[in-house]
Structure formats: structure tokens, C-alpha cells
mmCIF file of C-alpha atoms in Angstrom:
data_model
loop_
_atom_site.group_PDB
_atom_site.id
_atom_site.type_symbol
_atom_site.label_atom_id
_atom_site.label_comp_id
_atom_site.label_asym_id
_atom_site.label_seq_id
_atom_site.Cartn_x
_atom_site.Cartn_y
_atom_site.Cartn_z
ATOM 1 C CA MET A 1 19.905 -114.453 102.103
ATOM 2 C CA HIS A 2 20.368 -117.090 99.398
ATOM 3 C CA GLN A 3 19.627 -120.787 100.015
ATOM 4 C CA SER A 4 19.434 -123.796 97.726
ATOM 5 C CA SER A 5 19.155 -127.553 97.546
ATOM 6 C CA GLU A 6 22.318 -129.630 97.817
ATOM 7 C CA ARG A 7 22.586 -129.775 94.037
ATOM 8 C CA ILE A 8 21.380 -127.132 91.602
ATOM 9 C CA GLY A 9 22.668 -128.404 88.266
ATOM 10 C CA ALA A 10 19.262 -129.188 86.790
ATOM 11 C CA ILE A 11 17.529 -126.026 87.964
ATOM 12 C CA ALA A 12 20.495 -123.892 86.908
ATOM 13 C CA ALA A 13 20.350 -125.318 83.386
ATOM 14 C CA ALA A 14 16.592 -124.837 83.233
ATOM 15 C CA LEU A 15 16.848 -121.293 84.588
ATOM 16 C CA ALA A 16 19.505 -120.431 82.013
ATOM 17 C CA LYS A 17 17.155 -121.528 79.236
ATOM 18 C CA ALA A 18 14.312 -119.549 80.774
ATOM 19 C CA GLN A 19 16.456 -116.427 81.089
ATOM 20 C CA ALA A 20 17.147 -116.569 77.370
ATOM 21 C CA GLU A 21 13.415 -116.057 76.881
ATOM 22 C CA LEU A 22 12.891 -113.515 79.659
ATOM 23 C CA THR A 23 12.571 -109.826 78.834
ATOM 24 C CA ASN A 24 12.432 -106.851 81.146
ATOM 25 C CA PRO A 25 8.813 -105.848 81.807
ATOM 26 C CA GLU A 26 7.553 -102.572 80.386
ATOM 27 C CA LYS A 27 7.888 -99.726 82.881
ATOM 28 C CA THR A 28 4.425 -98.205 82.755
ATOM 29 C CA LEU A 29 4.180 -96.689 86.252
ATOM 30 C CA VAL A 30 5.875 -93.622 87.721
ATOM 31 C CA ALA A 31 6.936 -93.177 91.355
ATOM 32 C CA THR A 32 8.151 -90.044 93.121
ATOM 33 C CA ILE A 33 10.755 -89.853 95.890
ATOM 34 C CA ARG A 34 9.963 -86.811 97.986
ATOM 35 C CA SER A 35 12.963 -84.683 98.915
ATOM 36 C CA PRO A 36 13.129 -83.643 102.590
ATOM 37 C CA PHE A 37 15.254 -80.620 101.672
ATOM 38 C CA PRO A 38 13.719 -77.326 100.498
ATOM 39 C CA ARG A 39 16.356 -76.678 97.838
ATOM 40 C CA GLU A 40 16.274 -80.121 96.242
ATOM 41 C CA GLU A 41 13.835 -81.327 93.617
ATOM 42 C CA ASP A 42 11.756 -84.454 94.030
ATOM 43 C CA ARG A 43 12.995 -87.410 91.979
ATOM 44 C CA THR A 44 10.811 -89.596 89.790
ATOM 45 C CA PHE A 45 11.476 -92.943 88.195
ATOM 46 C CA ARG A 46 9.586 -95.434 86.060
ATOM 47 C CA TYR A 47 8.934 -98.979 87.184
ATOM 48 C CA ALA A 48 7.062 -102.110 86.183
ATOM 49 C CA SER A 49 4.197 -103.490 88.230
ATOM 50 C CA LEU A 50 4.409 -106.835 89.996
ATOM 51 C CA ALA A 51 1.569 -108.170 87.839
ATOM 52 C CA SER A 52 3.330 -107.426 84.555
ATOM 53 C CA GLY A 53 6.528 -109.038 85.832
ATOM 54 C CA LEU A 54 4.703 -112.149 87.015
ATOM 55 C CA ASP A 55 3.111 -112.619 83.593
ATOM 56 C CA ILE A 56 6.521 -112.636 81.925
ATOM 57 C CA VAL A 57 8.273 -114.730 84.580
ATOM 58 C CA ARG A 58 5.611 -117.417 84.884
ATOM 59 C CA LYS A 59 5.409 -117.950 81.141
ATOM 60 C CA ALA A 60 9.160 -118.393 80.712
ATOM 61 C CA LEU A 61 9.748 -120.454 83.861
ATOM 62 C CA SER A 62 6.794 -122.790 83.394
ATOM 63 C CA GLN A 63 8.148 -123.846 80.007
ATOM 64 C CA GLN A 64 11.265 -125.088 81.838
ATOM 65 C CA GLU A 65 9.219 -126.757 84.616
ATOM 66 C CA ILE A 66 10.151 -124.168 87.236
ATOM 67 C CA ALA A 67 7.527 -122.971 89.707
ATOM 68 C CA THR A 68 7.654 -119.713 91.679
ATOM 69 C CA ILE A 69 6.482 -119.683 95.296
ATOM 70 C CA GLN A 70 6.463 -116.659 97.621
ATOM 71 C CA THR A 71 5.623 -117.028 101.314
ATOM 72 C CA THR A 72 5.871 -114.777 104.373
ATOM 73 C CA ARG A 73 6.708 -115.338 108.013
ATOM 74 C CA ILE A 74 7.343 -113.283 111.142
ATOM 75 C CA GLU A 75 10.850 -113.724 112.525
ATOM 76 C CA PRO A 76 10.600 -113.827 116.344
ATOM 77 C CA SER A 77 14.171 -112.701 117.029
ATOM 78 C CA SER A 78 13.977 -109.471 115.017
ATOM 79 C CA GLY A 79 10.229 -108.896 114.950
ATOM 80 C CA GLN A 80 10.325 -108.509 111.170
ATOM 81 C CA VAL A 81 8.007 -109.773 108.476
ATOM 82 C CA ARG A 82 10.191 -111.602 105.951
ATOM 83 C CA LEU A 83 9.442 -112.823 102.444
ATOM 84 C CA THR A 84 10.838 -116.054 101.007
ATOM 85 C CA THR A 85 10.892 -116.392 97.216
ATOM 86 C CA LEU A 86 11.428 -119.964 95.999
ATOM 87 C CA LEU A 87 12.165 -121.319 92.529
ATOM 88 C CA ALA A 88 11.352 -125.048 92.501
ATOM 89 C CA HIS A 89 12.288 -127.354 89.606
ATOM 90 C CA SER A 90 10.565 -130.596 88.640
ATOM 91 C CA SER A 91 13.815 -132.418 89.461
ATOM 92 C CA GLY A 92 13.348 -131.550 93.121
ATOM 93 C CA GLU A 93 16.116 -128.944 93.120
ATOM 94 C CA TRP A 94 15.353 -125.451 94.379
ATOM 95 C CA ILE A 95 16.802 -121.989 94.950
ATOM 96 C CA SER A 96 15.374 -119.431 97.361
ATOM 97 C CA ALA A 97 16.077 -115.917 98.609
ATOM 98 C CA ASP A 98 15.001 -114.220 101.829
ATOM 99 C CA TRP A 99 13.887 -110.576 101.770
ATOM 100 C CA PRO A 100 12.894 -108.254 104.669
ATOM 101 C CA VAL A 101 9.464 -106.663 104.296
ATOM 102 C CA CYS A 102 8.604 -104.525 107.321
ATOM 103 C CA ALA A 103 8.340 -104.571 111.096
ATOM 104 C CA ALA A 104 5.704 -106.883 112.521
ATOM 105 C CA LYS A 105 4.001 -103.908 114.172
ATOM 106 C CA ASP A 106 3.127 -102.618 110.692
ATOM 107 C CA THR A 107 0.532 -105.376 110.419
ATOM 108 C CA ASP A 108 -1.682 -102.957 112.351
ATOM 109 C CA ALA A 109 -1.612 -100.746 109.240
ATOM 110 C CA PRO A 110 -2.688 -103.109 106.420
ATOM 111 C CA HIS A 111 -2.219 -100.563 103.631
ATOM 112 C CA ARG A 112 1.348 -99.836 104.667
ATOM 113 C CA MET A 113 2.205 -103.505 105.078
ATOM 114 C CA GLY A 114 0.547 -104.344 101.749
ATOM 115 C CA ALA A 115 2.591 -101.723 99.921
ATOM 116 C CA ALA A 116 5.816 -102.976 101.514
ATOM 117 C CA LEU A 117 4.957 -106.582 100.657
ATOM 118 C CA THR A 118 4.214 -105.727 97.023
ATOM 119 C CA TYR A 119 7.546 -103.943 96.677
ATOM 120 C CA ALA A 120 9.374 -106.811 98.372
ATOM 121 C CA ARG A 121 7.720 -109.429 96.141
ATOM 122 C CA ARG A 122 8.632 -107.462 93.025
ATOM 123 C CA TYR A 123 12.253 -106.776 93.981
ATOM 124 C CA ALA A 124 12.884 -110.307 95.271
ATOM 125 C CA LEU A 125 11.384 -112.084 92.266
ATOM 126 C CA PHE A 126 12.986 -109.821 89.679
ATOM 127 C CA ALA A 127 16.389 -110.161 91.347
ATOM 128 C CA LEU A 128 16.138 -113.948 91.594
ATOM 129 C CA VAL A 129 15.304 -114.475 87.910
ATOM 130 C CA GLY A 130 17.590 -111.693 86.650
ATOM 131 C CA ILE A 131 15.347 -108.991 85.185
ATOM 132 C CA ALA A 132 15.134 -105.241 85.859
ATOM 133 C CA GLY A 133 11.862 -103.593 86.752
ATOM 134 C CA GLU A 134 12.802 -99.971 87.430
ATOM 135 C CA ASP A 135 14.938 -97.087 86.184
ATOM 136 C CA ASP A 136 18.416 -96.591 87.602
ATOM 137 C CA LEU A 137 18.884 -93.162 89.195
ATOM 138 C CA ASP A 138 22.690 -93.129 89.180
ATOM 139 C CA ALA A 139 22.820 -94.520 92.692
ATOM 140 C CA PRO A 140 20.621 -91.985 94.501
ATOM 141 C CA ASP A 141 20.772 -91.598 98.252
ATOM 142 C CA ALA A 142 18.374 -93.937 100.017
ATOM 143 C CA LEU A 143 15.529 -92.011 101.575
ATOM 144 C CA PRO A 144 13.274 -93.312 104.348
ATOM 145 C CA GLY A 145 9.788 -94.444 103.446
ATOM 146 C CA LEU A 146 8.373 -95.912 100.297
ATOM 147 C CA PRO A 147 7.929 -93.901 97.093
ATOM 148 C CA GLN A 148 4.308 -93.311 96.251
ATOM 149 C CA PRO A 149 3.347 -94.583 92.774
ATOM 150 C CA ARG A 150 1.809 -92.168 90.311
ATOM 151 C CA PRO A 151 -0.267 -93.193 87.282
ATOM 152 C CA ASN A 152 1.709 -90.939 84.962
ATOM 153 C CA ALA A 153 4.231 -88.121 84.876
ATOM 154 C CA THR A 154 1.568 -85.432 84.421
ATOM 155 C CA HIS A 155 -0.156 -86.406 87.649
ATOM 156 C CA ALA A 156 3.196 -86.490 89.411
ATOM 157 C CA ALA A 157 3.881 -82.921 88.290
ATOM 158 C CA ASP A 158 0.419 -81.798 89.424
ATOM 159 C CA ASP A 159 0.900 -83.431 92.816
ATOM 160 C CA LYS A 160 4.241 -81.702 93.194
ATOM 161 C CA ARG A 161 2.690 -78.283 92.631
ATOM 162 C CA ASN A 162 -0.164 -78.949 95.030
ATOM 163 C CA LYS A 163 1.597 -80.969 97.724
ATOM 164 C CA PRO A 164 1.957 -79.567 101.240
ATOM 165 C CA VAL A 165 5.462 -78.703 102.413
ATOM 166 C CA LEU A 166 4.925 -79.035 106.150
ATOM 167 C CA HIS A 167 7.285 -81.996 106.285
ATOM 168 C CA ARG A 168 10.157 -79.887 104.956
ATOM 169 C CA ALA A 169 12.456 -77.791 107.116
ATOM 170 C CA PRO A 170 11.214 -74.193 106.736
ATOM 171 C CA THR A 171 13.608 -71.465 105.606
ATOM 172 C CA LEU A 172 14.462 -69.361 108.634
ATOM 173 C CA SER A 173 14.217 -65.617 109.040
ATOM 174 C CA GLN A 174 17.396 -63.569 108.699
ATOM 175 C CA ASP A 175 17.970 -63.361 112.473
ATOM 176 C CA GLN A 176 17.179 -67.032 113.037
ATOM 177 C CA SER A 177 19.420 -68.035 110.146
ATOM 178 C CA ALA A 178 22.300 -65.953 111.524
ATOM 179 C CA GLN A 179 21.860 -67.478 114.978
ATOM 180 C CA LEU A 180 21.861 -71.036 113.625
ATOM 181 C CA ARG A 181 24.810 -70.205 111.365
ATOM 182 C CA ASP A 182 26.908 -69.032 114.331
ATOM 183 C CA GLN A 183 25.951 -72.124 116.302
ATOM 184 C CA MET A 184 26.956 -74.417 113.438
ATOM 185 C CA LEU A 185 30.235 -72.565 112.934
ATOM 186 C CA ASP A 186 31.017 -73.080 116.628
ATOM 187 C CA GLU A 187 30.295 -76.787 116.210
ATOM 188 C CA ILE A 188 32.513 -77.048 113.126
ATOM 189 C CA GLY A 189 35.304 -75.197 114.903
ATOM 190 C CA SER A 190 35.325 -77.776 117.700
ATOM 191 C CA LEU A 191 35.727 -80.753 115.335
ATOM 192 C CA THR A 192 39.230 -82.079 114.719
ATOM 193 C CA THR A 193 39.064 -85.426 112.895
ATOM 194 C CA GLU A 194 37.524 -86.575 109.623
ATOM 195 C CA ASN A 195 35.288 -89.048 111.470
ATOM 196 C CA GLU A 196 33.913 -86.272 113.669
ATOM 197 C CA LEU A 197 33.282 -84.107 110.615
ATOM 198 C CA LEU A 198 31.494 -86.899 108.758
ATOM 199 C CA ALA A 199 29.356 -87.693 111.794
ATOM 200 C CA TRP A 200 28.457 -84.018 112.141
ATOM 201 C CA ALA A 201 27.489 -83.784 108.460
ATOM 202 C CA LYS A 202 24.712 -86.374 108.867
ATOM 203 C CA ASP A 203 22.756 -83.950 111.025
ATOM 204 C CA GLY A 204 24.345 -80.736 109.806
ATOM 205 C CA LEU A 205 23.239 -81.185 106.199
ATOM 206 C CA SER A 206 19.535 -80.944 107.010
ATOM 207 C CA ARG A 207 20.105 -77.943 109.287
ATOM 208 C CA LYS A 208 22.229 -76.195 106.656
ATOM 209 C CA ASN A 209 19.418 -76.504 104.131
ATOM 210 C CA ALA A 210 17.158 -74.483 106.434
ATOM 211 C CA LEU A 211 19.555 -71.518 106.353
ATOM 212 C CA LEU A 212 19.412 -68.579 104.002
ATOM 213 C CA GLU A 213 21.605 -69.064 100.951
ATOM 214 C CA ALA A 214 24.425 -66.766 102.089
ATOM 215 C CA ASP A 215 24.592 -68.399 105.530
ATOM 216 C CA ALA A 216 24.484 -71.887 104.025
ATOM 217 C CA ARG A 217 27.408 -70.933 101.806
ATOM 218 C CA LEU A 218 29.392 -69.824 104.866
ATOM 219 C CA ILE A 219 28.804 -73.204 106.474
ATOM 220 C CA GLU A 220 30.002 -74.992 103.334
ATOM 221 C CA ILE A 221 33.192 -72.940 103.199
ATOM 222 C CA ALA A 222 33.949 -73.470 106.884
ATOM 223 C CA TYR A 223 33.255 -77.191 106.580
ATOM 224 C CA GLN A 224 35.476 -77.555 103.513
ATOM 225 C CA GLN A 225 38.259 -75.701 105.321
ATOM 226 C CA LYS A 226 37.978 -78.078 108.273
ATOM 227 C CA ILE A 227 37.949 -81.119 105.981
ATOM 228 C CA GLY A 228 41.179 -79.891 104.419
ATOM 229 C CA GLU A 229 42.778 -79.356 107.820
ATOM 230 C CA ALA A 230 41.726 -82.811 109.025
ATOM 231 C CA ALA A 231 43.081 -84.447 105.865
ATOM 232 C CA HIS A 232 46.518 -82.795 106.277
ATOM 233 C CA PRO A 233 47.120 -82.419 110.030
ATOM 234 C CA SER A 234 50.907 -82.165 109.662
ATOM 235 C CA GLU A 235 50.591 -79.097 107.443
ATOM 236 C CA ASN A 236 48.279 -77.475 109.967
ATOM 237 C CA VAL A 237 50.821 -77.941 112.753
ATOM 238 C CA ALA A 238 53.586 -76.419 110.657
ATOM 239 C CA THR A 239 51.642 -73.401 109.480
ATOM 240 C CA SER A 240 49.056 -72.792 112.222
ATOM 241 C CA PRO A 241 50.347 -73.258 115.781
ATOM 242 C CA ALA A 242 46.982 -72.259 117.234
ATOM 243 C CA GLU A 243 43.555 -73.556 116.261
ATOM 244 C CA PRO A 244 41.735 -70.893 114.208
ATOM 245 C CA SER A 245 38.839 -69.257 116.006
ATOM 246 C CA VAL A 246 35.283 -69.413 114.736
ATOM 247 C CA PRO A 247 35.186 -65.636 114.099
ATOM 248 C CA GLY A 248 38.300 -66.102 111.987
ATOM 249 C CA VAL A 249 36.613 -68.843 109.996
ATOM 250 C CA LEU A 250 33.591 -66.614 109.510
ATOM 251 C CA GLN A 251 35.781 -63.720 108.409
ATOM 252 C CA ASN A 252 37.643 -65.894 105.901
ATOM 253 C CA ALA A 253 34.382 -67.318 104.622
ATOM 254 C CA ALA A 254 32.886 -63.859 104.232
ATOM 255 C CA ALA A 255 35.955 -62.767 102.308
ATOM 256 C CA THR A 256 35.545 -65.750 100.027
ATOM 257 C CA LEU A 257 31.950 -64.770 99.387
ATOM 258 C CA ALA A 258 33.161 -61.455 98.014
ATOM 259 C CA LEU A 259 34.679 -63.383 95.114
ATOM 260 C CA PRO A 260 32.523 -64.514 92.181
ATOM 261 C CA LYS A 261 30.279 -67.418 93.091
ATOM 262 C CA GLU A 262 31.195 -70.893 91.984
ATOM 263 C CA PRO A 263 29.739 -71.999 88.633
ATOM 264 C CA THR A 264 26.118 -73.060 88.719
ATOM 265 C CA ARG A 265 25.581 -76.778 89.143
ATOM 266 C CA LYS A 266 23.269 -77.436 86.241
ATOM 267 C CA ARG A 267 20.523 -80.044 86.470
ATOM 268 C CA SER A 268 18.913 -81.546 83.376
ATOM 269 C CA LYS A 269 16.850 -84.734 83.405
ATOM 270 C CA GLY A 270 16.752 -84.561 79.622
ATOM 271 C CA HIS A 271 20.541 -84.578 79.410
ATOM 272 C CA LEU A 272 20.851 -87.516 81.828
ATOM 273 C CA SER A 273 18.342 -89.425 79.719
ATOM 274 C CA PHE A 274 20.349 -88.551 76.605
ATOM 275 C CA VAL A 275 23.606 -89.781 78.191
ATOM 276 C CA ARG A 276 21.864 -92.953 79.363
ATOM 277 C CA GLY A 277 21.100 -93.763 75.733
ATOM 278 C CA GLN A 278 24.757 -93.519 74.630
ATOM 279 C CA PRO A 279 27.136 -96.518 74.478
ATOM 280 C CA CYS A 280 29.614 -97.136 77.291
ATOM 281 C CA LEU A 281 32.897 -95.288 76.732
ATOM 282 C CA ILE A 282 34.857 -98.430 77.615
ATOM 283 C CA CYS A 283 33.066 -101.352 75.959
ATOM 284 C CA GLN A 284 30.499 -99.602 73.707
ATOM 285 C CA GLN A 285 27.657 -101.598 75.295
ATOM 286 C CA THR A 286 24.189 -100.172 75.945
ATOM 287 C CA PRO A 287 22.314 -99.130 77.989
ATOM 288 C CA SER A 288 24.570 -96.961 80.124
ATOM 289 C CA ASP A 289 24.518 -95.188 83.475
ATOM 290 C CA PRO A 290 25.138 -91.416 83.400
ATOM 291 C CA HIS A 291 28.258 -91.126 85.566
ATOM 292 C CA HIS A 292 29.063 -87.750 87.164
ATOM 293 C CA LEU A 293 32.767 -86.867 86.992
ATOM 294 C CA LYS A 294 33.433 -85.980 90.616
ATOM 295 C CA PHE A 295 36.714 -84.201 89.900
ATOM 296 C CA ALA A 296 35.073 -81.773 87.464
ATOM 297 C CA GLN A 297 34.038 -79.366 90.239
ATOM 298 C CA GLN A 298 35.010 -78.707 93.836
ATOM 299 C CA ARG A 299 33.361 -80.824 96.490
ATOM 300 C CA ALA A 300 30.263 -79.296 98.058
ATOM 301 C CA LEU A 301 28.351 -80.491 101.077
ATOM 302 C CA GLY A 302 25.541 -82.739 99.837
ATOM 303 C CA ARG A 303 25.698 -81.676 96.165
ATOM 304 C CA LYS A 304 26.745 -83.559 93.042
ATOM 305 C CA VAL A 305 28.741 -81.960 90.276
ATOM 306 C CA SER A 306 26.817 -80.348 87.448
ATOM 307 C CA ASP A 307 24.936 -82.679 85.095
ATOM 308 C CA GLU A 308 26.994 -81.290 82.226
ATOM 309 C CA PHE A 309 29.928 -83.346 83.540
ATOM 310 C CA THR A 310 28.403 -86.781 82.898
ATOM 311 C CA VAL A 311 29.580 -89.575 80.638
ATOM 312 C CA PRO A 312 28.015 -92.951 79.775
ATOM 313 C CA LEU A 313 29.330 -96.096 81.460
ATOM 314 C CA CYS A 314 27.753 -99.533 81.424
ATOM 315 C CA ARG A 315 26.741 -100.914 84.808
ATOM 316 C CA THR A 316 29.834 -103.144 85.039
ATOM 317 C CA HIS A 317 32.354 -100.373 84.381
ATOM 318 C CA HIS A 318 30.346 -97.884 86.461
ATOM 319 C CA GLN A 319 30.588 -100.161 89.492
ATOM 320 C CA ASP A 320 34.243 -100.887 88.767
ATOM 321 C CA LEU A 321 35.022 -97.157 88.804
ATOM 322 C CA HIS A 322 33.304 -96.665 92.172
ATOM 323 C CA ARG A 323 35.152 -99.645 93.638
ATOM 324 C CA HIS A 324 38.483 -98.282 92.410
ATOM 325 C CA GLY A 325 38.151 -95.096 94.463
ATOM 326 C CA ASN A 326 40.678 -92.907 92.613
ATOM 327 C CA GLU A 327 38.631 -91.682 89.666
ATOM 328 C CA LYS A 328 41.407 -89.834 87.838
ATOM 329 C CA ALA A 329 43.685 -92.864 88.061
ATOM 330 C CA TRP A 330 40.896 -95.121 86.779
ATOM 331 C CA TRP A 331 40.365 -92.976 83.686
ATOM 332 C CA ALA A 332 44.124 -92.791 83.141
ATOM 333 C CA ASN A 333 44.314 -96.592 83.240
ATOM 334 C CA MET A 334 41.558 -96.722 80.627
ATOM 335 C CA GLN A 335 43.465 -94.145 78.544
ATOM 336 C CA ILE A 336 40.373 -92.010 78.081
ATOM 337 C CA ALA A 337 39.959 -88.293 78.758
ATOM 338 C CA PRO A 338 36.331 -88.004 79.921
ATOM 339 C CA MET A 339 36.059 -84.213 80.286
ATOM 340 C CA PRO A 340 36.101 -83.363 76.544
ATOM 341 C CA ILE A 341 33.609 -86.153 75.906
ATOM 342 C CA ALA A 342 31.308 -84.844 78.640
ATOM 343 C CA LYS A 343 31.393 -81.394 77.034
ATOM 344 C CA GLN A 344 30.601 -82.833 73.610
ATOM 345 C CA LEU A 345 27.675 -84.797 75.031
ATOM 346 C CA TRP A 346 26.351 -81.696 76.787
ATOM 347 C CA ASP A 347 26.608 -79.684 73.571
ATOM 348 C CA ALA A 348 24.908 -82.486 71.648
ATOM 349 C CA SER A 349 21.979 -82.751 74.054
ATOM 350 C CA GLN A 350 21.303 -79.033 73.620
ATOM 351 C CA THR A 351 21.089 -79.279 69.820
ATOM 352 C CA ASP A 352 19.063 -81.181 67.243
ATOM 353 C CA GLY A 353 19.395 -82.816 63.859
ATOM 354 C CA GLN A 354 22.565 -82.726 61.799
ATOM 355 C CA GLU A 355 24.492 -80.621 64.306
ATOM 356 C CA ARG A 356 23.881 -83.216 67.026
ATOM 357 C CA ALA A 357 24.956 -86.026 64.683
ATOM 358 C CA ALA A 358 28.204 -84.208 63.906
ATOM 359 C CA ILE A 359 28.957 -83.630 67.587
ATOM 360 C CA MET A 360 28.202 -87.254 68.454
ATOM 361 C CA ALA A 361 30.441 -88.514 65.674
ATOM 362 C CA ASN A 362 33.258 -86.395 67.078
ATOM 363 C CA ALA A 363 32.552 -87.663 70.612
ATOM 364 C CA ALA A 364 32.682 -91.273 69.421
ATOM 365 C CA HIS A 365 36.019 -90.598 67.757
ATOM 366 C CA THR A 366 37.327 -88.961 70.945
ATOM 367 C CA SER A 367 36.291 -91.895 73.152
ATOM 368 C CA MET A 368 38.148 -94.316 70.909
ATOM 369 C CA SER A 369 41.296 -92.216 70.575
ATOM 370 C CA LYS A 370 42.816 -93.242 73.932
ATOM 371 C CA GLY A 371 43.811 -89.791 75.182
ATOM 372 C CA LEU A 372 45.139 -89.772 78.743
ATOM 373 C CA ALA A 373 43.019 -87.974 81.369
ATOM 374 C CA THR A 374 44.621 -84.975 82.949
#
């Protein structure tokens, strides 16, 4: 929560001057977010330490007579430890922000509370002065718990190979998987509204990931069929007077499995890094976020489209697209066809030297040619 003195003209002017001198701290540390799902990879990101950020912030702010103060308190009503970060100017004006740290009961575990406090101090201070201290992961799902820092990427890879997997849902035997599959199909068959389906998915996703691949695919097909029925109830009444039975869903899903499998959803950290280094397709600013084109592949329960369908967007236009909701309409309004550009970027990231330069030159020409998305 943001608070300030009655007037902030002097501190705002001083902070603006300081921000002109501020630079983002070097991201020298690596953290890993452990995936709770057996088929998903862990995710790593680089970040800057609190100490390195403080060195930069204090130097720039002190030149403008701004002091930084961070204090903690326990809020009786919620039982939370909260952090207050205050910027105080020599004029007497001030700006502060309140940040939750952890539950008060975590004070019994000093290491856990200390880690939470360090993260809170870093995020609160960096946000208040306007600098970035970590990589953007294209808006990853928030996972419970704090990521554990690693000294470098090599150690993170070693830890991943040697880490225990007891916290992950084990893959079931064939009989157990079939039994759970039938149970989940019964549950899906009883759902009728989109809200019920979305509520079921919160728990169903983790259970689906424990199934064998073929059974998990059956669940996805049945779920997608139900989503379609819930989205168009009038069509269901006209064409299906009776609710389809679970065996029927299973039979249809099995028939679908006889067809060729859907294209592989490719994952490439190198390609995402390459796209991140390209200018925004709209304003040509850098750096960019690698945006996944959601309409490039069919929706799948808990899975993004392939990384080959990513294009660079600056943070402003990336957020604007997500707020718009209708992605195809947004690209049409911008008069840009993103699919050919995504293909060119994918081809470029797989090549080197002059061939890459030629592909990128063609991609730049395409992004400026205002072709309507289809």
C-alpha cells in the first residue's frame, strides 16, 4: 500500500533526478523454481542481490538528499509481518510503501523469515525507486514457497540431477492410472458450467499429471469437449437431447487417439532468450518479452503453445495485449501478422552467421509491412 506526505513535489523532483542516474543492478545470482509436476521442467531465472541494489540506490538517492528507511512490524489483525519502505527527502516530504513479508508464526524459523524478509526488502525497494532486479519469465504461474538461490547455473543443473523427487506426484501403475482416469472422467461428465470446470481444473491438473501419458491425453480430450459444450449450451440442446455418458466420452477420446498426435510443443530457453533480445514488433523498443501466440495451437490443459510461436513485445504492449483479451483482434488492430514473424524468428534462432542476418532482415521488413493477421 502506497502512502505519502501531504505534498510530494520536492521529493518527486529529487527522485526524478536520481532515477536518471539509476541503473538496473547486475543479475549475478541464479534461482530455481521447482516444478511440482513430473512432466514439467524446473524454471531458473537470474536476479540481483539486495546488497548490489542498495549500493546503486543509496549512491543515487543520497546525491538528491533522499534517505531510504526500511522497518518491520507485526500487524495484530492479520498476524503478518509487514515491511515498510520509506523514501524521506530533506524537505520533510516522504513516500512509503507497505509490503507483506510472512506470517508471524514464521519467526519461530529464523532462516525462513530471514529469506522472506530479504526478498521483501529487495522487491519493495526496487519497485519504489523504479529499477528491475530479476529476469521476466513471461508471466509464469506463481508457485508456493520461495525459490532457492543458486550460485551459478552449473550448480543449479547439478542440483536438478541430484535432487530428490519425493515431493512430486509419482507416476501411477497402469491399473492405478486407469482407475484414476475413469474416476476423473466421471467427475468431468458431471460438470455442466464453465465455472465448475475451471474449479475442477485447479485440483484436476495435478492429478492428471500423475497419469500415464495415454490416460492423461484422454482426460484432456474429455475436458476440452466439456469446455466446448459449456461455452455453447444452445448448440448442445439442439444437437444432443441427452447428456453424453462417460463411456461415450471415453470412446470418442479413444477414437481421437487413433489419429496422429498433435504437434509437439517445443521448448527452447535459447530461443526465448533470442526473442527477448529482439525489438518490439509495435514500437521497436528493447528489451522485449517473448509473447506466446495463444491462437497458434489448440488449447491444452495446463500447457502453453510451442516456443516456436513467440514474438517480441515490449512490456507496455505485452500488457496491453493481455488486457485486450481478444488476441487476434489486437493483432488485426495493429495491422501485423505475427505468425510469419514467429516462424522467421524460430528459423533465425536455429541458424548462425549470415543466414541468421538475412532471416532477421526479412523479419524486420515483415513486421513493418502492416499485413493483417488472419
